[in-house]
Short mmCIF file of N, CA and C in Angstrom, two decimals:
data_model
loop_
_atom_site.label_atom_id
_atom_site.label_comp_id
_atom_site.label_asym_id
_atom_site.label_seq_id
_atom_site.Cartn_x
_atom_site.Cartn_y
_atom_site.Cartn_z
N MET O 272 0.87 -1.01 -0.11
CA MET O 272 0.02 0.01 0.37
C MET O 272 0.81 1.39 0.06
N LEU O 273 1.79 1.20 0.83
CA LEU O 273 2.54 2.57 0.52
C LEU O 273 4.07 2.23 -0.24
N GLN O 274 3.75 1.47 -0.99
CA GLN O 274 5.02 1.39 -1.68
C GLN O 274 6.08 2.64 -2.74
N LYS O 275 4.94 3.24 -2.84
CA LYS O 275 4.98 4.53 -3.81
C LYS O 275 6.01 5.75 -2.92
N LEU O 276 5.98 5.54 -1.81
CA LEU O 276 6.48 6.62 -0.85
C LEU O 276 7.96 6.23 -0.35
N SER O 277 8.67 6.97 -0.41
CA SER O 277 10.10 6.97 0.12
C SER O 277 10.22 6.04 1.66
N GLU O 278 11.61 5.30 1.58
CA GLU O 278 11.64 4.49 2.93
C GLU O 278 11.32 4.90 3.73
N GLY O 279 11.71 6.49 4.60
CA GLY O 279 11.39 7.20 5.44
C GLY O 279 9.93 7.66 5.92
N THR O 280 9.48 7.93 4.99
CA THR O 280 7.86 8.54 4.86
C THR O 280 7.15 6.88 5.11
N ARG O 281 7.50 6.30 4.53
CA ARG O 281 6.79 4.96 4.62
C ARG O 281 6.56 4.26 6.00
N ALA O 282 7.84 4.37 6.53
CA ALA O 282 7.87 3.76 7.92
C ALA O 282 7.11 4.92 8.84
N GLY O 283 7.20 5.98 8.73
CA GLY O 283 6.01 7.24 9.42
C GLY O 283 4.80 6.91 9.44
N TYR O 284 4.30 6.71 8.10
CA TYR O 284 3.04 6.61 7.49
C TYR O 284 2.55 4.95 8.09
N GLU O 285 3.09 4.20 8.05
CA GLU O 285 2.99 3.07 8.60
C GLU O 285 2.77 3.03 9.98
N GLY O 286 3.81 3.75 10.86
CA GLY O 286 3.69 3.41 12.33
C GLY O 286 2.40 4.53 12.45
N GLY O 287 1.87 5.94 11.96
CA GLY O 287 0.75 6.77 12.07
C GLY O 287 -0.33 6.22 11.98
N TRP O 288 -0.53 5.07 10.66
CA TRP O 288 -1.88 4.59 10.51
C TRP O 288 -2.01 3.28 12.01
N ARG O 289 -0.77 2.43 12.25
CA ARG O 289 -1.09 1.47 13.34
C ARG O 289 -1.66 2.22 14.46
N LEU O 290 -1.28 3.71 14.62
CA LEU O 290 -1.86 4.40 15.63
C LEU O 290 -2.92 4.58 16.01
N TRP O 291 -3.50 5.30 14.72
CA TRP O 291 -4.79 5.53 14.22
C TRP O 291 -6.04 4.37 14.43
N VAL O 292 -5.52 2.98 13.72
CA VAL O 292 -6.07 2.06 14.25
C VAL O 292 -6.29 1.64 15.71
N ALA O 293 -5.52 1.73 16.18
CA ALA O 293 -5.52 1.07 18.04
C ALA O 293 -6.52 2.45 18.83
N VAL O 294 -6.48 3.42 18.32
CA VAL O 294 -7.13 4.37 18.98
C VAL O 294 -8.43 3.94 18.55
N ARG O 295 -8.68 4.14 17.34
CA ARG O 295 -10.62 3.54 16.98
C ARG O 295 -10.58 2.66 17.48
N GLN O 296 -10.01 1.54 16.88
CA GLN O 296 -10.26 0.16 18.03
C GLN O 296 -11.19 0.18 19.53
N ALA O 297 -10.10 0.58 19.98
CA ALA O 297 -10.08 1.47 21.79
C ALA O 297 -11.46 1.71 21.66
N GLN O 298 -11.84 2.48 20.93
CA GLN O 298 -13.27 3.29 20.85
C GLN O 298 -14.55 2.48 20.48
N GLY O 299 -14.04 1.31 20.25
CA GLY O 299 -15.26 0.62 18.99
C GLY O 299 -15.23 1.22 17.90
N LEU O 300 -14.90 1.85 17.41
CA LEU O 300 -14.84 2.82 15.92
C LEU O 300 -14.00 1.96 14.90
N SER O 301 -14.21 1.94 13.49
CA SER O 301 -13.81 1.61 12.42
C SER O 301 -12.91 2.77 11.81
N PRO O 302 -11.75 2.33 11.51
CA PRO O 302 -10.51 3.25 11.30
C PRO O 302 -11.04 3.88 9.75
N TRP O 303 -12.01 3.65 8.99
CA TRP O 303 -12.32 4.56 8.43
C TRP O 303 -13.67 5.34 7.90
N LEU O 304 -13.12 6.46 7.63
CA LEU O 304 -13.90 7.93 7.56
C LEU O 304 -14.64 8.32 6.27
N PRO O 305 -15.84 7.75 5.99
CA PRO O 305 -16.52 7.51 5.03
C PRO O 305 -16.75 9.03 4.21
N GLY O 306 -17.28 9.63 5.41
CA GLY O 306 -17.85 11.02 5.24
C GLY O 306 -18.99 11.29 3.97
N ARG O 307 -19.84 10.45 3.85
CA ARG O 307 -20.54 10.35 2.61
C ARG O 307 -21.92 11.72 2.77
N ASP O 308 -22.09 12.11 4.14
CA ASP O 308 -22.84 13.29 4.13
C ASP O 308 -22.32 14.34 5.02
N ARG O 309 -22.96 15.26 5.75
CA ARG O 309 -22.62 16.35 6.17
C ARG O 309 -22.44 16.10 7.43
N GLU O 310 -23.62 15.20 8.23
CA GLU O 310 -23.02 14.94 9.27
C GLU O 310 -22.01 13.56 9.64
N GLU O 311 -21.78 12.66 8.97
CA GLU O 311 -20.64 12.21 8.83
C GLU O 311 -19.36 12.79 8.53
N ARG O 312 -19.29 14.14 7.95
CA ARG O 312 -18.26 14.41 7.65
C ARG O 312 -17.69 15.66 8.90
N LEU O 313 -18.66 15.97 9.75
CA LEU O 313 -18.66 16.47 10.98
C LEU O 313 -18.04 15.47 11.96
N ALA O 314 -18.37 14.54 11.87
CA ALA O 314 -18.02 13.41 13.19
C ALA O 314 -16.47 12.87 12.72
N ASP O 315 -16.40 13.01 11.85
CA ASP O 315 -14.91 12.37 10.84
C ASP O 315 -13.91 13.51 11.27
N GLU O 316 -14.18 14.78 11.24
CA GLU O 316 -13.42 15.86 11.23
C GLU O 316 -13.54 16.03 13.10
N GLU O 317 -14.41 15.67 13.98
CA GLU O 317 -14.14 15.72 15.03
C GLU O 317 -13.25 14.59 15.88
N ALA O 318 -13.45 13.38 15.34
CA ALA O 318 -12.24 12.44 15.09
C ALA O 318 -10.90 12.68 14.92
N LEU O 319 -10.68 13.33 14.08
CA LEU O 319 -9.38 13.68 13.68
C LEU O 319 -8.75 14.90 14.60
N ILE O 320 -9.51 15.71 14.90
CA ILE O 320 -9.53 16.88 16.33
C ILE O 320 -8.95 15.91 17.43
N ASN O 321 -9.83 14.97 18.22
CA ASN O 321 -9.58 14.02 19.22
C ASN O 321 -7.93 13.81 18.58
N PHE O 322 -7.42 13.35 17.49
CA PHE O 322 -6.20 12.38 17.51
C PHE O 322 -5.43 13.27 17.23
N ALA O 323 -5.16 14.27 16.95
CA ALA O 323 -4.57 15.21 17.31
C ALA O 323 -4.17 15.88 18.71
N VAL O 324 -5.48 15.69 19.36
CA VAL O 324 -5.21 16.46 20.50
C VAL O 324 -4.42 15.13 21.53
N LEU O 325 -5.11 14.14 21.05
CA LEU O 325 -4.28 12.79 22.01
C LEU O 325 -3.03 12.74 21.78
N LEU O 326 -2.74 13.10 20.21
CA LEU O 326 -1.06 13.24 20.06
C LEU O 326 -0.17 13.96 20.50
N ALA O 327 -0.96 15.45 20.71
CA ALA O 327 0.00 16.36 21.57
C ALA O 327 0.00 16.13 22.82
N ARG O 328 -1.42 15.86 23.86
CA ARG O 328 -1.40 15.64 24.88
C ARG O 328 -0.66 14.72 25.74
N VAL O 329 -1.20 13.66 24.85
CA VAL O 329 -0.95 12.31 25.36
C VAL O 329 0.61 11.57 25.10
N VAL O 330 1.03 11.66 24.01
CA VAL O 330 2.11 11.38 23.10
C VAL O 330 3.06 12.08 23.12
N GLY O 331 2.66 13.63 23.20
CA GLY O 331 3.78 14.44 23.16
C GLY O 331 4.47 14.79 21.93
N GLY O 332 3.59 14.71 20.94
CA GLY O 332 3.90 14.76 19.54
C GLY O 332 4.03 16.59 18.55
N THR O 333 5.48 16.46 18.34
CA THR O 333 5.33 17.71 17.87
C THR O 333 4.60 18.10 16.65
N GLU O 334 4.41 19.39 16.06
CA GLU O 334 3.12 19.76 15.30
C GLU O 334 4.01 18.73 14.02
N GLY O 335 5.04 18.53 13.98
CA GLY O 335 5.90 17.97 12.60
C GLY O 335 5.11 16.73 12.54
N THR O 336 5.29 15.93 13.80
CA THR O 336 5.00 14.56 13.91
C THR O 336 3.37 14.43 13.87
N ILE O 337 2.74 15.13 14.48
CA ILE O 337 0.89 15.08 14.60
C ILE O 337 0.93 15.21 12.95
N LYS O 338 1.23 16.42 12.21
CA LYS O 338 0.59 16.34 10.75
C LYS O 338 1.05 14.95 10.34
N GLN O 339 2.24 14.61 10.58
CA GLN O 339 2.75 13.19 9.51
C GLN O 339 1.26 12.11 9.97
N LYS O 340 0.92 11.82 11.13
CA LYS O 340 0.18 11.12 11.82
C LYS O 340 -1.11 11.16 10.88
N LEU O 341 -1.23 12.27 10.61
CA LEU O 341 -2.59 12.81 10.10
C LEU O 341 -2.63 12.92 8.55
N PHE O 342 -1.34 13.26 8.02
CA PHE O 342 -1.39 12.33 6.56
C PHE O 342 -1.44 11.05 6.39
N ALA O 343 -0.73 10.15 7.34
CA ALA O 343 -1.07 8.84 7.11
C ALA O 343 -2.40 8.33 7.07
N VAL O 344 -3.25 8.90 7.84
CA VAL O 344 -4.35 8.38 7.55
C VAL O 344 -5.03 8.86 6.46
N ARG O 345 -4.76 10.30 6.00
CA ARG O 345 -5.18 10.42 5.10
C ARG O 345 -4.63 9.58 3.48
N TYR O 346 -3.81 9.17 3.56
CA TYR O 346 -2.95 8.27 2.50
C TYR O 346 -3.46 6.91 2.65
N ALA O 347 -3.53 6.36 3.57
CA ALA O 347 -4.75 5.52 3.72
C ALA O 347 -6.00 5.22 2.91
N HIS O 348 -6.61 6.31 3.58
CA HIS O 348 -8.25 6.21 3.00
C HIS O 348 -8.16 6.24 1.45
N LEU O 349 -6.85 7.58 1.04
CA LEU O 349 -6.79 7.56 -0.47
C LEU O 349 -6.35 6.11 -1.19
N VAL O 350 -5.68 5.28 -0.70
CA VAL O 350 -5.34 4.22 -1.68
C VAL O 350 -6.57 3.23 -1.28
N ALA O 351 -7.04 3.41 -0.35
CA ALA O 351 -8.14 2.48 -0.03
C ALA O 351 -9.55 2.63 -0.75
N GLY O 352 -9.11 4.00 -1.51
CA GLY O 352 -10.69 4.50 -2.40
C GLY O 352 -11.71 5.40 -2.09
N TYR O 353 -11.26 6.06 -0.64
CA TYR O 353 -12.07 6.75 0.45
C TYR O 353 -11.10 7.81 -0.25
N SER O 354 -12.89 9.10 0.30
CA SER O 354 -12.44 10.72 -0.09
C SER O 354 -11.30 10.87 1.06
N ASP O 355 -10.50 12.08 1.00
CA ASP O 355 -9.87 12.13 1.50
C ASP O 355 -10.43 13.22 2.87
N PRO O 356 -10.09 12.50 3.84
CA PRO O 356 -10.83 13.00 5.09
C PRO O 356 -10.33 14.29 5.46
N LEU O 357 -9.52 14.78 5.09
CA LEU O 357 -8.71 16.17 5.68
C LEU O 357 -9.12 17.26 4.22
N LEU O 358 -9.69 16.99 3.30
CA LEU O 358 -10.26 17.95 2.60
C LEU O 358 -11.34 18.60 2.34
N HIS O 359 -11.22 19.95 2.51
CA HIS O 359 -12.63 20.93 2.71
C HIS O 359 -13.42 20.60 1.63
N ARG O 360 -14.50 20.11 1.90
CA ARG O 360 -15.40 19.79 0.38
C ARG O 360 -16.31 20.89 -0.09
N GLY O 361 -15.71 22.59 0.36
CA GLY O 361 -16.63 23.28 -0.41
C GLY O 361 -17.68 23.69 0.23
N THR O 362 -17.91 23.01 1.36
CA THR O 362 -19.37 23.90 2.66
C THR O 362 -18.58 24.91 3.18
N LEU O 363 -19.25 25.88 3.59
CA LEU O 363 -18.96 27.18 4.51
C LEU O 363 -18.95 26.22 5.48
N ILE O 364 -18.64 26.71 6.69
CA ILE O 364 -18.76 26.35 7.97
C ILE O 364 -19.21 27.42 9.07
N ARG O 365 -20.20 26.65 9.57
CA ARG O 365 -20.89 27.98 10.20
C ARG O 365 -20.07 28.08 11.72
N ARG O 366 -20.77 29.63 12.21
CA ARG O 366 -19.83 30.02 13.48
C ARG O 366 -20.08 29.03 14.39
N ALA O 367 -21.00 28.34 14.46
CA ALA O 367 -21.32 27.53 15.39
C ALA O 367 -20.64 26.30 15.65
N GLU O 368 -20.40 25.60 14.28
CA GLU O 368 -19.63 24.69 14.15
C GLU O 368 -18.18 25.15 14.65
N ALA O 369 -17.73 26.00 14.08
CA ALA O 369 -16.58 25.88 14.21
C ALA O 369 -16.39 26.49 15.84
N GLN O 370 -17.12 26.95 16.20
CA GLN O 370 -17.31 27.14 17.75
C GLN O 370 -17.15 26.01 18.88
N HIS O 371 -17.79 24.73 18.08
CA HIS O 371 -18.06 23.31 18.52
C HIS O 371 -16.96 22.58 18.57
N PHE O 372 -16.02 22.59 17.11
CA PHE O 372 -14.90 22.23 17.19
C PHE O 372 -13.78 22.62 18.04
N LEU O 373 -13.28 24.04 18.20
CA LEU O 373 -12.49 24.72 19.23
C LEU O 373 -13.22 24.38 20.88
N THR O 374 -14.49 24.22 21.02
CA THR O 374 -14.50 23.55 22.61
C THR O 374 -14.26 22.70 22.91
N VAL O 375 -14.61 21.35 21.71
CA VAL O 375 -13.94 19.78 21.74
C VAL O 375 -12.32 19.77 22.26
N ALA O 376 -11.82 20.26 20.85
CA ALA O 376 -10.32 20.51 20.98
C ALA O 376 -9.92 20.95 22.23
N GLY O 377 -10.20 22.26 22.93
CA GLY O 377 -10.02 23.15 24.21
C GLY O 377 -10.38 22.22 25.28
N LEU O 378 -11.29 21.62 25.67
CA LEU O 378 -11.84 20.52 26.52
C LEU O 378 -10.89 19.79 26.43
N ALA O 379 -10.31 18.90 25.62
CA ALA O 379 -9.84 17.63 25.08
C ALA O 379 -7.99 18.13 25.96
N ALA O 380 -7.85 19.40 25.72
CA ALA O 380 -6.92 20.08 25.62
C ALA O 380 -6.34 20.52 27.48
N GLY O 381 -7.47 19.95 28.11
CA GLY O 381 -7.72 21.03 29.56
C GLY O 381 -8.14 22.26 29.69
N LEU O 382 -8.49 23.06 28.80
CA LEU O 382 -8.92 24.58 28.70
C LEU O 382 -10.52 24.09 29.44
N SER O 383 -10.94 25.58 30.09
CA SER O 383 -12.35 25.39 30.48
C SER O 383 -13.08 26.08 29.25
N ARG O 384 -14.32 25.66 29.66
CA ARG O 384 -15.32 26.88 28.53
C ARG O 384 -14.96 28.22 28.07
N GLU O 385 -15.01 28.77 29.35
CA GLU O 385 -14.43 29.90 29.79
C GLU O 385 -12.89 30.56 28.96
N GLU O 386 -11.92 29.76 28.66
CA GLU O 386 -11.22 30.51 27.60
C GLU O 386 -10.97 29.73 26.12
N ILE O 387 -12.29 29.11 26.07
CA ILE O 387 -12.42 29.01 24.59
C ILE O 387 -13.06 29.69 23.80
N GLY O 388 -12.86 30.49 22.64
CA GLY O 388 -13.95 31.03 21.87
C GLY O 388 -13.34 31.38 20.28
N SER O 389 -14.46 31.64 19.47
CA SER O 389 -14.06 31.85 18.01
C SER O 389 -13.52 33.06 17.54
N ARG O 390 -13.39 34.05 18.48
CA ARG O 390 -12.87 35.63 18.21
C ARG O 390 -11.24 35.62 17.78
N SER O 391 -10.63 34.42 18.27
CA SER O 391 -9.64 34.81 18.65
C SER O 391 -9.17 34.06 16.68
N LEU O 392 -9.76 33.29 15.78
CA LEU O 392 -9.96 32.86 14.58
C LEU O 392 -9.97 34.24 14.10
N ARG O 393 -10.62 35.18 14.59
CA ARG O 393 -10.69 36.76 13.55
C ARG O 393 -9.61 37.58 13.79
N ILE O 394 -8.89 37.36 15.05
CA ILE O 394 -7.82 38.15 15.42
C ILE O 394 -6.55 37.37 14.17
N GLY O 395 -6.60 35.55 14.16
CA GLY O 395 -5.69 35.63 13.65
C GLY O 395 -5.71 35.78 12.45
N GLY O 396 -6.89 35.53 11.82
CA GLY O 396 -7.07 35.50 10.55
C GLY O 396 -6.14 36.96 9.69
N ALA O 397 -6.92 37.99 10.60
CA ALA O 397 -6.42 39.39 10.18
C ALA O 397 -5.23 39.62 10.33
N THR O 398 -4.55 39.18 11.19
CA THR O 398 -3.09 39.24 11.72
C THR O 398 -2.15 38.56 10.67
N ALA O 399 -2.51 37.27 10.23
CA ALA O 399 -1.97 36.65 9.44
C ALA O 399 -2.00 37.34 8.15
N VAL O 400 -3.10 37.62 7.40
CA VAL O 400 -3.31 38.31 6.26
C VAL O 400 -2.41 39.89 5.83
N TYR O 401 -2.42 40.48 7.24
CA TYR O 401 -1.59 41.87 7.55
C TYR O 401 -0.32 41.14 7.18
N HIS O 402 0.06 40.18 8.18
CA HIS O 402 1.77 40.38 7.85
C HIS O 402 2.29 39.64 6.39
N VAL O 403 1.74 38.98 5.80
CA VAL O 403 1.86 38.40 4.36
C VAL O 403 1.62 39.53 3.46
N THR O 404 0.66 40.28 3.53
CA THR O 404 0.48 41.46 2.62
C THR O 404 1.04 42.64 2.90
N GLU O 405 1.12 43.18 3.98
CA GLU O 405 1.02 44.52 4.45
C GLU O 405 0.06 45.19 3.64
N ASP O 406 -1.14 45.01 3.58
CA ASP O 406 -1.84 45.82 2.97
C ASP O 406 -3.00 45.99 4.04
N LEU O 407 -3.17 47.19 4.33
CA LEU O 407 -4.04 47.49 5.43
C LEU O 407 -5.54 47.33 4.89
N SER O 408 -5.74 47.99 3.34
CA SER O 408 -7.32 47.68 2.71
C SER O 408 -7.38 46.37 2.25
N ARG O 409 -6.66 45.52 2.01
CA ARG O 409 -6.76 43.95 2.13
C ARG O 409 -7.35 43.46 3.24
N VAL O 410 -6.91 43.80 4.08
CA VAL O 410 -7.20 43.11 5.61
C VAL O 410 -8.49 43.61 5.66
N ARG O 411 -8.90 44.92 5.62
CA ARG O 411 -10.24 45.34 5.45
C ARG O 411 -11.35 44.66 4.61
N ARG O 412 -10.72 44.27 3.75
CA ARG O 412 -11.85 43.72 2.64
C ARG O 412 -12.15 42.31 3.07
N PHE O 413 -10.57 41.37 3.49
CA PHE O 413 -10.84 39.91 3.69
C PHE O 413 -11.72 39.98 4.90
N GLY O 414 -11.66 41.04 5.88
CA GLY O 414 -12.91 40.88 7.54
C GLY O 414 -13.82 41.41 6.93
N ARG O 415 -14.36 42.08 6.13
CA ARG O 415 -15.45 42.61 5.44
C ARG O 415 -15.88 43.60 6.45
N TRP O 416 -14.80 44.65 6.96
CA TRP O 416 -15.21 45.22 7.81
C TRP O 416 -15.75 46.58 7.36
N GLN O 417 -16.52 47.36 7.42
CA GLN O 417 -16.65 48.66 6.93
C GLN O 417 -16.50 49.90 7.67
N SER O 418 -15.83 49.94 8.74
CA SER O 418 -14.89 50.83 9.33
C SER O 418 -13.43 50.31 9.77
N ASP O 419 -12.50 51.47 10.50
CA ASP O 419 -10.91 51.15 10.98
C ASP O 419 -10.84 50.09 12.31
N ALA O 420 -12.28 49.57 12.41
CA ALA O 420 -12.38 48.66 13.75
C ALA O 420 -11.08 47.82 13.71
N PHE O 421 -10.69 47.51 12.58
CA PHE O 421 -10.43 45.92 12.57
C PHE O 421 -8.52 46.10 12.72
N HIS O 422 -8.29 47.48 13.04
CA HIS O 422 -6.96 47.70 13.42
C HIS O 422 -6.79 47.46 15.12
N GLY O 423 -7.89 47.17 15.44
CA GLY O 423 -7.61 46.53 17.00
C GLY O 423 -7.65 45.29 17.19
N TYR O 424 -7.65 43.99 15.77
CA TYR O 424 -7.68 42.82 15.92
C TYR O 424 -6.21 42.64 15.35
N LEU O 425 -5.33 43.59 15.08
CA LEU O 425 -4.23 43.29 14.48
C LEU O 425 -2.62 42.99 15.19
N TRP O 426 -2.17 42.31 15.22
CA TRP O 426 -0.95 41.79 16.27
C TRP O 426 0.13 42.09 15.59
N GLU O 427 1.02 42.95 15.99
CA GLU O 427 2.76 42.74 15.34
C GLU O 427 3.32 41.33 15.71
N SER O 428 4.16 41.31 14.62
CA SER O 428 4.75 39.78 15.23
C SER O 428 6.31 40.09 15.91
N HIS O 429 6.82 38.90 16.69
CA HIS O 429 7.95 39.58 17.62
C HIS O 429 9.06 39.69 16.68
N GLU O 430 9.58 39.25 15.58
CA GLU O 430 10.58 39.73 15.08
C GLU O 430 10.93 40.81 14.53
N PRO O 431 10.05 41.89 14.26
CA PRO O 431 10.04 43.47 14.15
C PRO O 431 10.57 44.24 15.23
N MET O 432 10.14 43.52 16.36
CA MET O 432 9.82 44.41 17.52
C MET O 432 11.07 44.18 18.85
N LYS O 433 11.95 43.01 18.44
CA LYS O 433 13.35 42.72 18.81
C LYS O 433 14.12 43.78 19.07
N GLY O 434 14.54 44.04 20.43
CA GLY O 434 15.40 44.77 20.67
C GLY O 434 14.83 46.49 20.47
N ILE O 435 13.57 46.95 20.51
CA ILE O 435 12.94 47.69 20.66
C ILE O 435 13.21 48.27 21.81
N SER O 436 13.15 47.84 23.19
CA SER O 436 13.20 48.44 24.15
C SER O 436 14.82 48.47 24.66
N GLY O 437 15.21 47.86 24.47
CA GLY O 437 17.00 48.30 24.60
C GLY O 437 17.25 49.43 23.80
N LYS O 438 16.65 49.48 22.34
CA LYS O 438 16.95 50.68 22.14
C LYS O 438 16.34 52.07 22.17
N MET O 439 15.31 51.99 23.37
CA MET O 439 14.78 53.11 23.90
C MET O 439 15.43 53.44 24.96
N ALA O 440 15.73 52.03 25.91
CA ALA O 440 16.86 52.68 27.28
C ALA O 440 17.93 53.19 26.74
N ARG O 441 18.39 52.97 25.78
CA ARG O 441 19.69 53.87 25.21
C ARG O 441 19.98 55.21 24.32
N GLY O 442 18.28 55.37 24.11
CA GLY O 442 18.01 56.40 23.20
C GLY O 442 18.92 57.57 24.09
N THR O 443 19.13 58.80 23.04
CA THR O 443 19.99 60.04 23.30
C THR O 443 19.13 61.10 22.51
N SER O 444 18.67 60.91 22.43
CA SER O 444 17.62 62.29 22.08
C SER O 444 16.90 62.48 22.80
N SER O 445 16.69 64.29 22.60
CA SER O 445 16.10 65.30 23.55
C SER O 445 15.16 65.66 23.32
N LEU O 446 14.08 65.81 24.49
CA LEU O 446 12.71 66.67 24.22
C LEU O 446 12.69 68.12 24.48
N THR O 447 12.06 69.04 23.33
CA THR O 447 12.35 70.67 23.63
C THR O 447 10.89 70.84 23.65
N ASN O 448 11.22 72.28 24.36
CA ASN O 448 10.06 72.85 24.34
C ASN O 448 9.68 73.50 22.82
N PRO O 449 8.37 73.81 22.28
CA PRO O 449 8.14 74.39 21.26
C PRO O 449 8.46 75.63 21.53
N ALA O 450 9.03 76.36 20.02
CA ALA O 450 9.35 77.47 20.47
C ALA O 450 8.32 78.77 20.52
N LYS O 451 8.54 80.13 20.99
CA LYS O 451 7.53 80.71 21.37
C LYS O 451 7.15 81.40 20.32
N ASP O 452 5.87 81.84 20.20
CA ASP O 452 5.29 82.72 18.88
C ASP O 452 6.54 83.85 18.59
N SER O 453 7.42 84.03 17.44
CA SER O 453 7.97 85.22 17.25
C SER O 453 7.17 86.29 16.60
N THR O 454 6.20 85.91 16.04
CA THR O 454 5.49 86.75 14.81
C THR O 454 4.98 87.75 15.46
N PRO O 455 5.20 89.40 15.21
CA PRO O 455 5.07 90.82 15.51
C PRO O 455 3.70 90.78 15.66
N ARG O 456 3.40 91.40 16.21
CA ARG O 456 2.07 91.81 16.62
C ARG O 456 1.67 93.13 15.64
N ARG O 457 0.57 92.92 15.40
CA ARG O 457 0.60 94.11 14.71
C ARG O 457 -0.33 95.76 15.89
N ALA O 458 0.28 96.81 15.42
CA ALA O 458 -0.32 97.57 16.16
C ALA O 458 -1.49 98.02 16.31
N ALA O 459 -1.69 98.52 17.49
CA ALA O 459 -3.06 98.43 17.96
C ALA O 459 -4.05 99.94 17.10
N ALA O 460 -4.96 100.18 16.78
CA ALA O 460 -5.28 101.06 16.14
C ALA O 460 -5.82 102.03 16.81
N GLY O 461 -5.49 103.63 16.55
CA GLY O 461 -5.76 105.12 17.19
C GLY O 461 -4.31 105.47 17.26
N PRO O 462 -4.59 106.71 17.82
CA PRO O 462 -3.24 107.80 17.82
C PRO O 462 -2.35 106.93 19.15
N GLU O 463 -2.43 106.10 19.95
CA GLU O 463 -1.13 105.56 20.57
C GLU O 463 -0.97 104.77 19.69
N GLY O 464 -1.31 103.68 19.36
CA GLY O 464 -0.89 102.63 18.33
C GLY O 464 -0.23 103.14 17.16
N ALA O 465 -0.49 104.19 16.65
CA ALA O 465 0.20 105.39 15.35
C ALA O 465 1.75 105.44 15.85
N ARG O 466 1.79 106.18 17.36
CA ARG O 466 2.79 106.42 17.96
C ARG O 466 3.65 105.27 18.41
N ARG O 467 3.25 103.90 18.24
CA ARG O 467 3.93 103.19 18.90
C ARG O 467 4.67 102.30 17.63
N GLY O 468 4.07 102.55 16.45
CA GLY O 468 4.55 101.90 15.04
C GLY O 468 5.36 102.85 14.35
N SER O 469 5.31 103.93 14.89
CA SER O 469 6.47 104.74 14.28
C SER O 469 7.57 104.45 14.69
N PRO O 470 8.58 105.17 13.22
CA PRO O 470 9.67 104.72 13.68
C PRO O 470 10.38 105.73 14.75
#
């Protein structure tokens, strides 16, 4: 089944698939995710999220390891003739669904419900677009903002800010008071003013 892959990738995929099968069998479930309708796809996505959380929290997997295990599940499904369980099938995900998946993952990771929200996705999305495009007008269109409120969602990356505090502490610039108004005043009207204005 994995003959077309390189030796290292094949070994990683085999291990990832075995782990996925073991987890599903322990849950009394089939390792195959058919995704034949919306309800099944939602259940499949939840199963993959739980698997990723298990890899992170219990197995202690890194981001690269977790991706490899998920790709192992994907590859096994494709070879067996199933649809890609990691593929977004073109249907818009509703806010309630996004909140549901975040809640499932957050609770599995040990967070409380009060710490979980979909607002961070809007912040993260706007910030990501800003960092890769550096185009504020595009961020505004992307998030469908009708005002400049989107500025409150943007976070600066760490890299450009490195060393700023040190430069501030070492700064040698001075602050000065604004210069006094040196514009000559117009002479007042009348004889007294005329005498003051005469040479």
